[in-house]
Every structure is written in structure tokens, then in C-alpha cells.
GROMACS .gro file of C-alpha atoms in nm:
model
  496
    1MET     CA    1   0.184   3.720   0.009
    2PHE     CA    2  -0.048   3.629  -0.276
    3CYS     CA    3  -0.194   3.874  -0.515
    4HIS     CA    4  -0.563   3.805  -0.493
    5LEU     CA    5  -0.699   4.165  -0.582
    6ARG     CA    6  -0.678   4.320  -0.914
    7PRO     CA    7  -0.475   4.637  -0.799
    8MET     CA    8  -0.224   4.416  -0.605
    9ARG     CA    9  -0.179   4.182  -0.878
   10ARG     CA   10  -0.112   4.443  -1.137
   11LEU     CA   11   0.168   4.578  -0.885
   12CYS     CA   12   0.307   4.221  -0.851
   13LEU     CA   13   0.329   4.191  -1.225
   14GLU     CA   14   0.503   4.533  -1.243
   15LYS     CA   15   0.751   4.407  -1.002
   16ILE     CA   16   0.823   4.108  -1.209
   17PHE     CA   17   0.797   4.224  -1.548
   18PRO     CA   18   0.944   4.571  -1.653
   19HIS     CA   19   0.740   4.845  -1.812
   20TRP     CA   20   0.896   4.745  -2.169
   21PHE     CA   21   0.767   4.382  -2.148
   22PRO     CA   22   0.425   4.466  -2.321
   23TYR     CA   23   0.607   4.577  -2.619
   24SER     CA   24   0.858   4.312  -2.628
   25ARG     CA   25   0.914   4.088  -2.908
   26ALA     CA   26   0.982   3.700  -2.842
   27LEU     CA   27   1.323   3.566  -2.752
   28SER     CA   28   1.497   3.314  -2.952
   29GLY     CA   29   1.664   3.013  -2.780
   30ALA     CA   30   1.999   3.181  -2.825
   31GLU     CA   31   1.895   3.509  -2.686
   32ALA     CA   32   1.724   3.322  -2.371
   33VAL     CA   33   2.090   3.173  -2.290
   34ASN     CA   34   2.227   3.520  -2.320
   35ALA     CA   35   1.980   3.675  -2.120
   36LEU     CA   36   2.021   3.404  -1.816
   37ARG     CA   37   2.413   3.414  -1.835
   38PRO     CA   38   2.432   3.640  -1.488
   39PHE     CA   39   2.183   3.341  -1.337
   40TYR     CA   40   2.399   3.069  -1.494
   41PHE     CA   41   2.725   3.253  -1.338
   42ALA     CA   42   2.539   3.255  -1.015
   43VAL     CA   43   2.465   2.906  -0.970
   44HIS     CA   44   2.692   2.719  -1.173
   45PRO     CA   45   2.783   2.406  -0.990
   46ASP     CA   46   3.148   2.443  -1.062
   47PHE     CA   47   3.174   2.723  -0.794
   48PHE     CA   48   3.026   2.467  -0.512
   49GLY     CA   49   3.310   2.255  -0.515
   50GLN     CA   50   3.343   2.271  -0.128
   51HIS     CA   51   2.954   2.228  -0.089
   52PRO     CA   52   2.849   1.880  -0.242
   53ILE     CA   53   2.515   1.909  -0.132
   54GLU     CA   54   2.421   2.237  -0.271
   55ARG     CA   55   2.628   2.135  -0.601
   56GLU     CA   56   2.396   1.848  -0.651
   57VAL     CA   57   2.082   2.047  -0.583
   58ASN     CA   58   2.202   2.294  -0.866
   59GLU     CA   59   2.305   2.014  -1.099
   60ASN     CA   60   1.948   1.837  -1.071
   61SER     CA   61   1.770   2.173  -1.107
   62LEU     CA   62   1.973   2.297  -1.395
   63LYS     CA   63   1.874   1.979  -1.581
   64ARG     CA   64   1.498   1.998  -1.497
   65LEU     CA   65   1.539   2.388  -1.623
   66SER     CA   66   1.681   2.275  -1.953
   67VAL     CA   67   1.410   2.034  -2.001
   68TYR     CA   68   1.144   2.298  -1.946
   69LEU     CA   69   1.333   2.540  -2.176
   70GLU     CA   70   1.359   2.314  -2.458
   71ASN     CA   71   0.969   2.206  -2.414
   72LEU     CA   72   0.887   2.578  -2.436
   73GLN     CA   73   1.049   2.580  -2.783
   74LYS     CA   74   0.889   2.265  -2.926
   75PRO     CA   75   0.641   2.349  -3.207
   76GLY     CA   76   0.271   2.328  -3.119
   77PHE     CA   77   0.320   2.292  -2.743
   78LYS     CA   78   0.016   2.363  -2.535
   79SER     CA   79   0.093   2.384  -2.178
   80LEU     CA   80   0.366   2.273  -1.928
   81LYS     CA   81   0.314   2.151  -1.567
   82PRO     CA   82   0.429   2.370  -1.302
   83THR     CA   83   0.798   2.289  -1.230
   84GLN     CA   84   0.941   2.393  -0.893
   85LEU     CA   85   1.301   2.426  -0.879
   86THR     CA   86   1.534   2.495  -0.584
   87PHE     CA   87   1.874   2.688  -0.648
   88TYR     CA   88   2.161   2.788  -0.434
   89VAL     CA   89   2.240   3.142  -0.563
   90ARG     CA   90   2.606   3.259  -0.522
   91GLU     CA   91   2.679   3.622  -0.399
   92THR     CA   92   2.786   3.806  -0.709
   93ASP     CA   93   2.799   4.173  -0.788
   94GLN     CA   94   2.438   4.151  -0.939
   95SER     CA   95   2.276   3.954  -0.660
   96SER     CA   96   2.108   4.106  -0.370
   97SER     CA   97   1.915   3.981  -0.083
   98ASP     CA   98   1.632   4.200  -0.090
   99GLY     CA   99   1.303   4.034  -0.023
  100GLN     CA  100   1.500   3.698  -0.022
  101GLU     CA  101   1.679   3.453   0.214
  102PRO     CA  102   1.996   3.597   0.341
  103PHE     CA  103   2.329   3.476   0.232
  104SER     CA  104   2.487   3.240   0.435
  105THR     CA  105   2.843   3.277   0.577
  106SER     CA  106   2.956   3.049   0.279
  107GLY     CA  107   2.821   3.327   0.053
  108PHE     CA  108   2.501   3.179  -0.091
  109ARG     CA  109   2.147   3.157  -0.043
  110ALA     CA  110   1.863   2.909  -0.127
  111VAL     CA  111   1.607   3.020  -0.357
  112LYS     CA  112   1.291   2.823  -0.448
  113PHE     CA  113   1.036   2.911  -0.725
  114THR     CA  114   0.772   2.754  -0.943
  115LEU     CA  115   0.771   2.796  -1.317
  116HIS     CA  116   0.448   2.780  -1.489
  117THR     CA  117   0.524   3.049  -1.778
  118ARG     CA  118   0.415   3.011  -2.160
  119ASP     CA  119   0.737   3.158  -2.337
  120LEU     CA  120   1.090   3.211  -2.314
  121LEU     CA  121   1.083   3.598  -2.227
  122SER     CA  122   0.859   3.564  -1.927
  123THR     CA  123   1.058   3.256  -1.817
  124VAL     CA  124   1.358   3.429  -1.821
  125LEU     CA  125   1.240   3.756  -1.633
  126TYR     CA  126   1.078   3.533  -1.380
  127ILE     CA  127   1.416   3.338  -1.313
  128LEU     CA  128   1.615   3.644  -1.268
  129ASN     CA  129   1.348   3.844  -1.056
  130SER     CA  130   1.312   3.524  -0.837
  131CYS     CA  131   1.679   3.515  -0.797
  132SER     CA  132   1.714   3.900  -0.730
  133LEU     CA  133   1.920   3.945  -1.039
  134SER     CA  134   1.893   4.223  -1.274
  135VAL     CA  135   1.679   4.242  -1.581
  136GLU     CA  136   1.812   4.550  -1.739
  137HIS     CA  137   2.034   4.381  -1.981
  138ILE     CA  138   1.718   4.218  -2.136
  139GLN     CA  139   1.581   4.528  -2.293
  140SER     CA  140   1.891   4.558  -2.527
  141LEU     CA  141   1.818   4.209  -2.670
  142ASN     CA  142   1.458   4.357  -2.752
  143THR     CA  143   1.578   4.643  -2.989
  144ASN     CA  144   1.247   4.669  -3.155
  145VAL     CA  145   1.021   4.780  -2.890
  146HIS     CA  146   0.732   4.759  -3.142
  147THR     CA  147   0.499   4.493  -3.105
  148GLN     CA  148   0.553   4.192  -3.344
  149PRO     CA  149   0.375   3.856  -3.402
  150LEU     CA  150   0.557   3.589  -3.188
  151LYS     CA  151   0.831   3.406  -3.379
  152GLU     CA  152   0.845   3.032  -3.363
  153ALA     CA  153   1.132   2.982  -3.130
  154LYS     CA  154   1.420   2.810  -3.238
  155ARG     CA  155   1.596   2.511  -3.042
  156MET     CA  156   1.839   2.614  -2.785
  157PRO     CA  157   2.193   2.515  -2.907
  158ASP     CA  158   2.370   2.220  -2.734
  159ARG     CA  159   2.689   2.394  -2.772
  160PRO     CA  160   2.744   2.680  -2.517
  161ILE     CA  161   2.810   3.028  -2.675
  162LYS     CA  162   3.147   3.147  -2.636
  163TRP     CA  163   3.137   3.529  -2.591
  164ASP     CA  164   3.409   3.770  -2.690
  165LYS     CA  165   3.600   3.913  -2.398
  166SER     CA  166   3.498   4.273  -2.521
  167TYR     CA  167   3.148   4.161  -2.449
  168TYR     CA  168   3.232   4.133  -2.068
  169SER     CA  169   3.422   4.446  -2.087
  170PHE     CA  170   3.134   4.653  -2.244
  171THR     CA  171   2.859   4.488  -2.045
  172GLY     CA  172   3.019   4.498  -1.701
  173PHE     CA  173   2.903   4.136  -1.658
  174LYS     CA  174   3.200   3.875  -1.495
  175ASP     CA  175   3.355   3.625  -1.747
  176PRO     CA  176   3.270   3.298  -1.615
  177ASP     CA  177   3.542   3.115  -1.789
  178GLU     CA  178   3.766   3.356  -1.654
  179ASP     CA  179   3.677   3.275  -1.302
  180LEU     CA  180   3.666   2.905  -1.379
  181GLU     CA  181   4.015   2.938  -1.501
  182GLN     CA  182   4.097   3.092  -1.193
  183VAL     CA  183   3.930   2.818  -0.978
  184SER     CA  184   4.140   2.570  -1.215
  185ARG     CA  185   4.489   2.757  -1.136
  186MET     CA  186   4.396   2.738  -0.764
  187GLU     CA  187   4.378   2.349  -0.787
  188THR     CA  188   4.609   2.140  -0.611
  189THR     CA  189   4.751   1.803  -0.647
  190LEU     CA  190   4.615   1.484  -0.504
  191THR     CA  191   4.910   1.424  -0.267
  192SER     CA  192   4.939   1.802  -0.136
  193TRP     CA  193   4.550   1.819  -0.108
  194LEU     CA  194   4.547   1.499   0.105
  195ASP     CA  195   4.842   1.652   0.325
  196ASN     CA  196   4.638   1.965   0.367
  197ASN     CA  197   4.302   1.785   0.463
  198GLY     CA  198   4.391   1.424   0.574
  199LYS     CA  199   4.394   1.487   0.939
  200SER     CA  200   4.069   1.687   0.962
  201ALA     CA  201   3.899   1.412   0.738
  202VAL     CA  202   4.036   1.151   0.998
  203LYS     CA  203   3.891   1.350   1.294
  204LYS     CA  204   3.551   1.409   1.141
  205LEU     CA  205   3.527   1.026   1.057
  206LYS     CA  206   3.607   0.933   1.391
  207ASN     CA  207   3.348   1.157   1.523
  208SER     CA  208   3.086   1.001   1.302
  209LEU     CA  209   3.171   0.654   1.385
  210PRO     CA  210   2.889   0.607   1.660
  211LEU     CA  211   2.624   0.773   1.440
  212ARG     CA  212   2.736   0.523   1.130
  213LYS     CA  213   2.675   0.241   1.375
  214GLU     CA  214   2.333   0.394   1.460
  215LEU     CA  215   2.244   0.424   1.102
  216ASP     CA  216   2.316   0.072   1.021
  217ARG     CA  217   2.129  -0.054   1.291
  218LEU     CA  218   1.822   0.152   1.232
  219LYS     CA  219   1.842   0.060   0.871
  220HIS     CA  220   1.871  -0.305   0.949
  221GLU     CA  221   1.588  -0.295   1.202
  222LEU     CA  222   1.316  -0.118   0.980
  223SER     CA  223   1.436  -0.328   0.658
  224HIS     CA  224   1.355  -0.631   0.876
  225GLN     CA  225   1.030  -0.494   1.050
  226LEU     CA  226   0.885  -0.364   0.712
  227GLN     CA  227   1.066  -0.645   0.511
  228LEU     CA  228   1.183  -0.392   0.280
  229SER     CA  229   1.431  -0.460  -0.021
  230ASP     CA  230   1.646  -0.174   0.052
  231ILE     CA  231   1.628   0.191   0.211
  232ARG     CA  232   1.831   0.449  -0.001
  233TRP     CA  233   1.899   0.827  -0.018
  234GLN     CA  234   1.886   1.008  -0.335
  235ARG     CA  235   2.091   1.285  -0.210
  236SER     CA  236   2.415   1.319  -0.028
  237TRP     CA  237   2.273   1.400   0.291
  238GLY     CA  238   2.506   1.366   0.610
  239ILE     CA  239   2.496   1.082   0.869
  240ALA     CA  240   2.289   1.271   1.122
  241HIS     CA  241   2.048   1.363   0.868
  242ARG     CA  242   1.987   1.017   0.763
  243CYS     CA  243   1.950   0.882   1.106
  244SER     CA  244   1.688   1.169   1.165
  245GLN     CA  245   1.508   1.038   0.874
  246LEU     CA  246   1.482   0.679   0.980
  247HIS     CA  247   1.379   0.786   1.342
  248SER     CA  248   1.095   0.958   1.189
  249LEU     CA  249   0.987   0.672   0.965
  250GLY     CA  250   1.048   0.433   1.283
  251ARG     CA  251   0.805   0.631   1.461
  252LEU     CA  252   0.548   0.625   1.183
  253ALA     CA  253   0.603   0.254   1.180
  254GLN     CA  254   0.500   0.227   1.537
  255GLN     CA  255   0.168   0.410   1.482
  256ASN     CA  256   0.067   0.250   1.153
  257LEU     CA  257   0.270  -0.087   1.121
  258GLU     CA  258   0.024  -0.251   0.915
  259THR     CA  259  -0.010   0.020   0.660
  260LEU     CA  260   0.354   0.065   0.609
  261LYS     CA  261   0.377  -0.302   0.576
  262LYS     CA  262   0.202  -0.246   0.228
  263ALA     CA  263   0.572  -0.175   0.111
  264LYS     CA  264   0.686  -0.521   0.154
  265GLY     CA  265   0.966  -0.610  -0.093
  266CYS     CA  266   0.999  -0.248  -0.203
  267THR     CA  267   1.295  -0.031  -0.182
  268ILE     CA  268   1.212   0.315  -0.002
  269ILE     CA  269   1.420   0.625  -0.108
  270PHE     CA  270   1.433   0.954   0.057
  271THR     CA  271   1.411   1.214  -0.185
  272ASP     CA  272   1.249   1.556  -0.249
  273ARG     CA  273   0.906   1.444  -0.324
  274SER     CA  274   0.656   1.165  -0.212
  275GLY     CA  275   0.528   0.910  -0.446
  276MET     CA  276   0.648   0.579  -0.651
  277SER     CA  277   0.955   0.630  -0.892
  278ALA     CA  278   0.950   0.507  -1.244
  279VAL     CA  279   1.115   0.196  -1.144
  280GLY     CA  280   0.879   0.116  -0.856
  281HIS     CA  281   1.071   0.250  -0.547
  282VAL     CA  282   0.874   0.401  -0.283
  283MET     CA  283   0.980   0.777  -0.245
  284LEU     CA  284   0.949   0.958   0.081
  285GLY     CA  285   0.969   1.330   0.045
  286THR     CA  286   1.175   1.442   0.327
  287MET     CA  287   1.001   1.787   0.374
  288ASP     CA  288   0.649   1.590   0.408
  289VAL     CA  289   0.463   1.511   0.719
  290HIS     CA  290   0.375   1.194   0.840
  291HIS     CA  291   0.019   1.241   0.721
  292HIS     CA  292   0.153   1.254   0.353
  293TRP     CA  293   0.378   0.933   0.384
  294THR     CA  294   0.066   0.774   0.553
  295LYS     CA  295  -0.155   0.853   0.246
  296LEU     CA  296   0.143   0.728   0.024
  297PHE     CA  297   0.165   0.397   0.196
  298GLU     CA  298  -0.242   0.351   0.175
  299ARG     CA  299  -0.207   0.405  -0.221
  300LEU     CA  300   0.045   0.152  -0.240
  301PRO     CA  301  -0.169  -0.125  -0.397
  302SER     CA  302  -0.309   0.126  -0.659
  303TYR     CA  303   0.043   0.195  -0.750
  304PHE     CA  304   0.124  -0.157  -0.764
  305ASP     CA  305  -0.143  -0.196  -1.029
  306LEU     CA  306  -0.020   0.092  -1.227
  307GLN     CA  307   0.323  -0.066  -1.222
  308ARG     CA  308   0.190  -0.394  -1.359
  309ARG     CA  309   0.004  -0.194  -1.644
  310LEU     CA  310   0.331  -0.004  -1.718
  311MET     CA  311   0.539  -0.338  -1.758
  312LEU     CA  312   0.290  -0.478  -1.994
  313LEU     CA  313   0.292  -0.159  -2.187
  314GLU     CA  314   0.686  -0.190  -2.223
  315ASP     CA  315   0.656  -0.556  -2.338
  316GLN     CA  316   0.404  -0.410  -2.577
  317ILE     CA  317   0.616  -0.149  -2.715
  318SER     CA  318   0.909  -0.412  -2.725
  319TYR     CA  319   0.707  -0.644  -2.939
  320LEU     CA  320   0.648  -0.366  -3.177
  321LEU     CA  321   1.011  -0.272  -3.191
  322GLY     CA  322   1.157  -0.641  -3.278
  323GLY     CA  323   1.197  -0.744  -2.908
  324ILE     CA  324   1.430  -0.439  -2.799
  325GLN     CA  325   1.415  -0.399  -2.417
  326VAL     CA  326   1.268  -0.089  -2.294
  327VAL     CA  327   1.456   0.026  -1.968
  328TYR     CA  328   1.480   0.321  -1.742
  329ILE     CA  329   1.849   0.401  -1.617
  330GLU     CA  330   1.823   0.588  -1.297
  331GLU     CA  331   2.163   0.740  -1.337
  332LEU     CA  332   2.120   0.876  -1.658
  333GLN     CA  333   1.746   0.982  -1.688
  334PRO     CA  334   1.552   1.261  -1.508
  335VAL     CA  335   1.364   1.164  -1.180
  336LEU     CA  336   1.029   1.052  -1.290
  337THR     CA  337   0.726   0.901  -1.103
  338LEU     CA  338   0.549   0.635  -1.217
  339GLU     CA  339   0.244   0.832  -1.333
  340GLU     CA  340   0.496   1.043  -1.531
  341TYR     CA  341   0.672   0.766  -1.694
  342TYR     CA  342   0.352   0.561  -1.774
  343SER     CA  343   0.214   0.878  -1.949
  344LEU     CA  344   0.547   0.910  -2.160
  345LEU     CA  345   0.525   0.542  -2.251
  346ASP     CA  346   0.166   0.546  -2.348
  347VAL     CA  347   0.233   0.839  -2.573
  348PHE     CA  348   0.493   0.677  -2.742
  349TYR     CA  349   0.307   0.335  -2.767
  350ASN     CA  350   0.017   0.502  -2.940
  351ARG     CA  351   0.214   0.659  -3.197
  352LEU     CA  352   0.360   0.319  -3.277
  353LEU     CA  353   0.027   0.166  -3.341
  354LYS     CA  354  -0.066   0.453  -3.554
  355ASN     CA  355   0.250   0.403  -3.766
  356ARG     CA  356   0.332   0.044  -3.757
  357ILE     CA  357   0.687  -0.031  -3.821
  358PRO     CA  358   0.784  -0.340  -4.003
  359PHE     CA  359   1.063  -0.486  -3.769
  360HIS     CA  360   1.136  -0.850  -3.795
  361PRO     CA  361   0.999  -1.019  -3.462
  362ARG     CA  362   1.290  -1.064  -3.224
  363SER     CA  363   1.549  -0.924  -3.469
  364LEU     CA  364   1.658  -0.687  -3.203
  365ARG     CA  365   1.661  -0.907  -2.867
  366GLY     CA  366   1.952  -0.820  -2.667
  367LEU     CA  367   1.951  -0.435  -2.730
  368GLN     CA  368   1.791  -0.161  -2.516
  369MET     CA  369   1.637   0.160  -2.537
  370ILE     CA  370   1.539   0.436  -2.291
  371LEU     CA  371   1.251   0.682  -2.387
  372ASN     CA  372   1.296   1.064  -2.339
  373SER     CA  373   1.044   1.353  -2.364
  374ASP     CA  374   1.328   1.627  -2.382
  375ARG     CA  375   1.513   1.515  -2.707
  376TYR     CA  376   1.439   1.572  -3.075
  377ALA     CA  377   1.610   1.289  -3.265
  378PRO     CA  378   1.704   0.943  -3.163
  379SER     CA  379   2.087   0.872  -3.070
  380LEU     CA  380   2.278   0.607  -2.960
  381HIS     CA  381   2.473   0.609  -2.621
  382GLU     CA  382   2.829   0.506  -2.565
  383LEU     CA  383   2.698   0.253  -2.314
  384GLY     CA  384   2.504   0.090  -2.610
  385HIS     CA  385   2.122   0.180  -2.531
  386PHE     CA  386   1.904   0.374  -2.767
  387ASN     CA  387   1.771   0.719  -2.655
  388ILE     CA  388   1.451   0.729  -2.829
  389PRO     CA  389   1.243   1.065  -2.816
  390ALA     CA  390   0.888   0.994  -2.749
  391LEU     CA  391   0.753   1.203  -3.038
  392CYS     CA  392   0.996   1.104  -3.299
  393ASP     CA  393   0.904   1.015  -3.667
  394PRO     CA  394   0.866   0.619  -3.666
  395ALA     CA  395   0.989   0.601  -4.021
  396ASN     CA  396   1.332   0.787  -3.919
  397LEU     CA  397   1.344   0.557  -3.592
  398GLN     CA  398   1.333   0.245  -3.781
  399TRP     CA  399   1.607   0.349  -4.028
  400PHE     CA  400   1.845   0.476  -3.726
  401ILE     CA  401   1.794   0.148  -3.513
  402LEU     CA  402   1.882  -0.075  -3.814
  403THR     CA  403   2.181   0.109  -3.924
  404LYS     CA  404   2.297   0.136  -3.565
  405ALA     CA  405   2.196  -0.203  -3.395
  406GLN     CA  406   2.557  -0.349  -3.476
  407GLN     CA  407   2.727  -0.066  -3.329
  408ALA     CA  408   2.482  -0.095  -3.006
  409ARG     CA  409   2.587  -0.462  -2.953
  410GLU     CA  410   2.942  -0.379  -2.977
  411ASN     CA  411   2.890  -0.068  -2.730
  412MET     CA  412   2.687  -0.281  -2.483
  413LYS     CA  413   2.985  -0.551  -2.495
  414ARG     CA  414   3.242  -0.301  -2.428
  415LYS     CA  415   3.039  -0.182  -2.139
  416GLU     CA  416   3.013  -0.530  -1.987
  417GLU     CA  417   3.398  -0.574  -2.019
  418LEU     CA  418   3.466  -0.235  -1.875
  419LYS     CA  419   3.243  -0.315  -1.572
  420VAL     CA  420   3.434  -0.627  -1.473
  421ILE     CA  421   3.751  -0.415  -1.510
  422GLU     CA  422   3.611  -0.143  -1.318
  423ASN     CA  423   3.511  -0.385  -1.014
  424GLU     CA  424   3.851  -0.530  -1.013
  425LEU     CA  425   4.024  -0.220  -1.002
  426ILE     CA  426   3.789  -0.090  -0.695
  427GLU     CA  427   3.874  -0.404  -0.511
  428ALA     CA  428   4.240  -0.364  -0.587
  429SER     CA  429   4.220  -0.019  -0.489
  430THR     CA  430   4.017  -0.085  -0.169
  431LYS     CA  431   4.291  -0.371  -0.067
  432LYS     CA  432   4.618  -0.162  -0.132
  433PHE     CA  433   4.495   0.145   0.053
  434SER     CA  434   4.314  -0.040   0.312
  435LEU     CA  435   4.011   0.162   0.259
  436GLU     CA  436   3.692   0.129   0.454
  437LYS     CA  437   3.483   0.196   0.150
  438LEU     CA  438   3.558   0.318  -0.203
  439TYR     CA  439   3.259   0.454  -0.397
  440LYS     CA  440   3.166   0.676  -0.690
  441GLU     CA  441   2.920   0.946  -0.758
  442PRO     CA  442   2.628   0.839  -1.031
  443SER     CA  443   2.761   1.085  -1.267
  444ILE     CA  444   3.094   0.933  -1.281
  445SER     CA  445   3.130   0.670  -1.575
  446SER     CA  446   3.305   0.342  -1.567
  447MET     CA  447   3.564   0.480  -1.784
  448GLN     CA  448   3.620   0.751  -1.559
  449MET     CA  449   3.641   0.527  -1.250
  450VAL     CA  450   3.882   0.293  -1.440
  451ASP     CA  451   4.130   0.588  -1.534
  452CYS     CA  452   4.086   0.705  -1.170
  453CYS     CA  453   4.173   0.389  -0.995
  454LYS     CA  454   4.443   0.280  -1.237
  455ARG     CA  455   4.633   0.614  -1.160
  456LEU     CA  456   4.577   0.565  -0.786
  457LEU     CA  457   4.737   0.219  -0.773
  458GLU     CA  458   5.052   0.384  -0.892
  459GLN     CA  459   5.064   0.619  -0.591
  460SER     CA  460   5.172   0.586  -0.229
  461LEU     CA  461   4.887   0.734  -0.009
  462PRO     CA  462   4.922   0.650   0.351
  463TYR     CA  463   4.615   0.910   0.444
  464LEU     CA  464   4.367   0.687   0.271
  465HIS     CA  465   4.412   0.433   0.529
  466GLY     CA  466   4.072   0.321   0.696
  467MET     CA  467   3.914   0.610   0.513
  468HIS     CA  468   3.588   0.643   0.297
  469LEU     CA  469   3.684   0.763  -0.040
  470CYS     CA  470   3.432   0.891  -0.316
  471VAL     CA  471   3.548   0.960  -0.676
  472SER     CA  472   3.346   1.262  -0.779
  473HIS     CA  473   3.420   1.590  -0.961
  474PHE     CA  474   3.581   1.794  -0.706
  475TYR     CA  475   3.794   1.791  -0.385
  476SER     CA  476   3.595   1.817  -0.065
  477VAL     CA  477   3.590   1.652   0.290
  478MET     CA  478   3.239   1.583   0.370
  479GLN     CA  479   3.101   1.651   0.690
  480ASP     CA  480   3.107   1.281   0.829
  481GLY     CA  481   3.472   1.238   0.713
  482ASP     CA  482   3.413   1.111   0.366
  483LEU     CA  483   3.716   1.215   0.127
  484CYS     CA  484   3.587   1.343  -0.211
  485ILE     CA  485   3.836   1.352  -0.492
  486PRO     CA  486   3.794   1.430  -0.864
  487TRP     CA  487   3.834   1.136  -1.108
  488ASN     CA  488   4.074   1.339  -1.301
  489TRP     CA  489   4.287   1.435  -1.014
  490LYS     CA  490   4.620   1.593  -1.086
  491ASN     CA  491   4.956   1.505  -0.958
  492GLY     CA  492   5.248   1.747  -1.072
  493GLU     CA  493   5.138   1.921  -1.385
  494ALA     CA  494   4.796   2.029  -1.448
  495ILE     CA  495   4.590   1.846  -1.682
  496LYS     CA  496   4.484   2.080  -1.951
   0.00000   0.00000   0.00000
């Protein structure tokens, strides 16, 4: 129920913010991390190893939350766009389901909320209240309850805080490290895990085969009918769920075929929200109705025009920076819409125009950069591309790129060599174990995949015959029979 009337609004605010809130001081970045520890403990992806979909949702939401919290701490920020987040919250000693969705039989529930706060303290309180977690421990952080001027917040440290064991004994909070150690001790070896789960995976895979054929048929027919480049899914939805989404798109095609044909040559991605992605893919929000999808297809010509302007903007930035290529890497960057990415590029381009950097024309050809809104200083990624903050100082940027250019070229060369080795090992592993399919999660690097496949090839694993094997960060049998194994799987003594 919305709080429209003033008395009701006051009651709602009192429910969210405790009585001491008006007299509290601003939180620092470190204090915000401390205050949110019960929340991080309840949603940490490592505790969702047997639930890959929920794990992925929490991983993506934590990334977006991290960006939101860092932006709150940037000096001179004006206002942040409302950010909608979804978390699967584990049942802990602090959590209750009062006024929330009940816990599932698996011990967690889905919580959705929208952040539109202006400071760290109100953000922390809103998150904890939304997840039905206690906020009493926050008052101890505000030892001075007299009003003070808001202090400029410091940047949240990149390295997580390691608390002494006495902290948990005194506060009564659970120690996440202790729980993670317990999870680690319970981990088993690859061979024993396959012995225990191989038969159930085979059964699930066999049951899913008719649906897999149906999915391939629907995907082929729709791609041909709408002349699409590809149809993909952003999340690890099951086969039945994917078939349902394609059936829904097929019904819309029957009703508005000419409108949907505006997507000719495009890739369609089923995801959380509708729009066009930063790389030009048509995003269909799975929670949206046909009306929203139709409106999106009708607006595609204007999106294509914006895409052309975006590509021109990338070329102009490249020209000003000595020919370095501006790229957007889906696996490494937050999911942005075309409008959001254009706005980010435009801000960066205007800063470059005001502060011309004297790069020699085409001196940086062959190098790549990605643009970020959630970083403070430029950096060089191990894959060879530069991570450039949109608001970085142009003079520092010039010095950094010139001093790191040779290292960037070497990293890119190693990346290409590693990719060749990775593909060869995937092919060899697929052949040796007669796998139907061998693939990896986007978060798995080529280095991790190479290490995993090399060790796999040294094993004898009959349970893998004819299976779908996914290299991930955890063990799991997916609902359709795909086997997920961690890239650093253990065989014998655990790897420390």
C-alpha cells in the first residue's frame, strides 16, 4: 500500500527509519560495509551453489548495488537514477518473513526493492528493512547521536574487511568465513560427486530431450520467420521456460508479423527488461506483456538511428585517442541499454573535447578500451584492454595509456594465444568424454577453462558420456540434466 496521506507517510517512514535516524551522523564507506554484513551474509552467492539461477540473480544484483553505493560516495554527485534490485535472501537467525514473501522449501525467498536514496545511511537502512533484517546494530555505529554536518564519504575499500573472531562473539552475528569454511570442508572430489549424481543427471537429461528438440525447432522457425541473427537468453533458465518464452514470441509474430520483422538481422535476448542493449541486441523483458514488446519493435527504427550515432561517437573518441578502439564487452561490463551507453560515451567525449590530449594519430591502433562509470582511475585488464573511467582526468589518462601501451599489446597477444589453446582443449575434452556439449559460464576466464580442461583430460570419467557439461564455480545438476562443475574441481586433497 502506498503512503499518500501525511499521517500514513510518517508511519511508513518510522517503520523504515528508527527513532534515532534524524540525529545520526553520516556513515563512511567502511561503516556501510560493516552495517550491511548481515545482508551480505544472507545473499552471498557462495551459499546458493545448488541453486544456479538464484545465485546468478544475486551476483548480478550485488554488482549493481556496488555501483550504486560507490556512486553515492563520489564527491559532488547530484542524484542517482532509481535502481531496482532483486535478491534471494537465505533464512538466517536475523531474517523473518513478516510482511515478505515466505521462505521456499529451499530456505530462501525473493525480495525486490527500488533504491532511490541520497546517502549511505538511508540506503543501508532501506536495504536491511526491505530484507526484514535487524537495524539495531547500526545505532552503535552512530555513537555521536548529536547532529553533525554531513562528512564527505570515503570510497568503499576494494578489499573486504576481515573482522576479528571476538567481533562475532560479542555481537552474536554469524561469521561468514566460518560458514564458508564449513561449506568448503563439505566439498567433495569430482569423481565421488559424479558417482553420487551421475545417474540423476542422466535421468533428467533423458527426460529433457523432447523439450530440447522442441526448443531447437522453435528457435529455428522464429529465426527464419523474422530473419534474426540469433536468439539468446541472458539467464540460465530451464528448457521449459525458454520454450514458453519462444511460444509467447511466436504468438506475437502471428498477430504482428510486419512489426516484428523490423528486427531483421538483429539478435533477440530474453532478459529482465525490454529495450535495446549497448551492443544493439533487442532485449525482451520476460516479465513484460505483449503490448510492451510490440511497442519496442515499433520503436526499433529510432533505436537503429541512435545506434548509428553511438558508433559515430565511438569513432570520434577513437580519433581523439590515437586510434584506440572503443569496445563494449558484455561478459565484463554491467548490462547497459543503448541510451545509457550513449550517455556515458557522450560525457566522456565532451570531456576529451574540452581537454585535448596530444596523441599521435593512429599511434594506438590495435589497442582497445572499455568505458566505465563505476571506476575512479584507469587500469589495464589482464586481457589487454584498458578500463577507462568516464570522469577520469585527461592528463592522467594520457600518461597511463602511453606507459602501459606495450604491456597492453603483450596482454592482447597472450589472450589470443590462450583462446586458441582453450578451443583446442574444449574440442579434445568433448571428443575424449563423448560429451554432447561442453561450455562455460561467462564469468569463467580462458585461463580457468584451460586449467580445468587440462586436468579433465588426465581423468577417466565414464559418467560424462553423452552429457552436457558446464564449467562453473560450483557443483550442481541442473533441472534439465546439465552437469555443472567448478573450474578448480578437486580430486583427492582439497586445494587451499
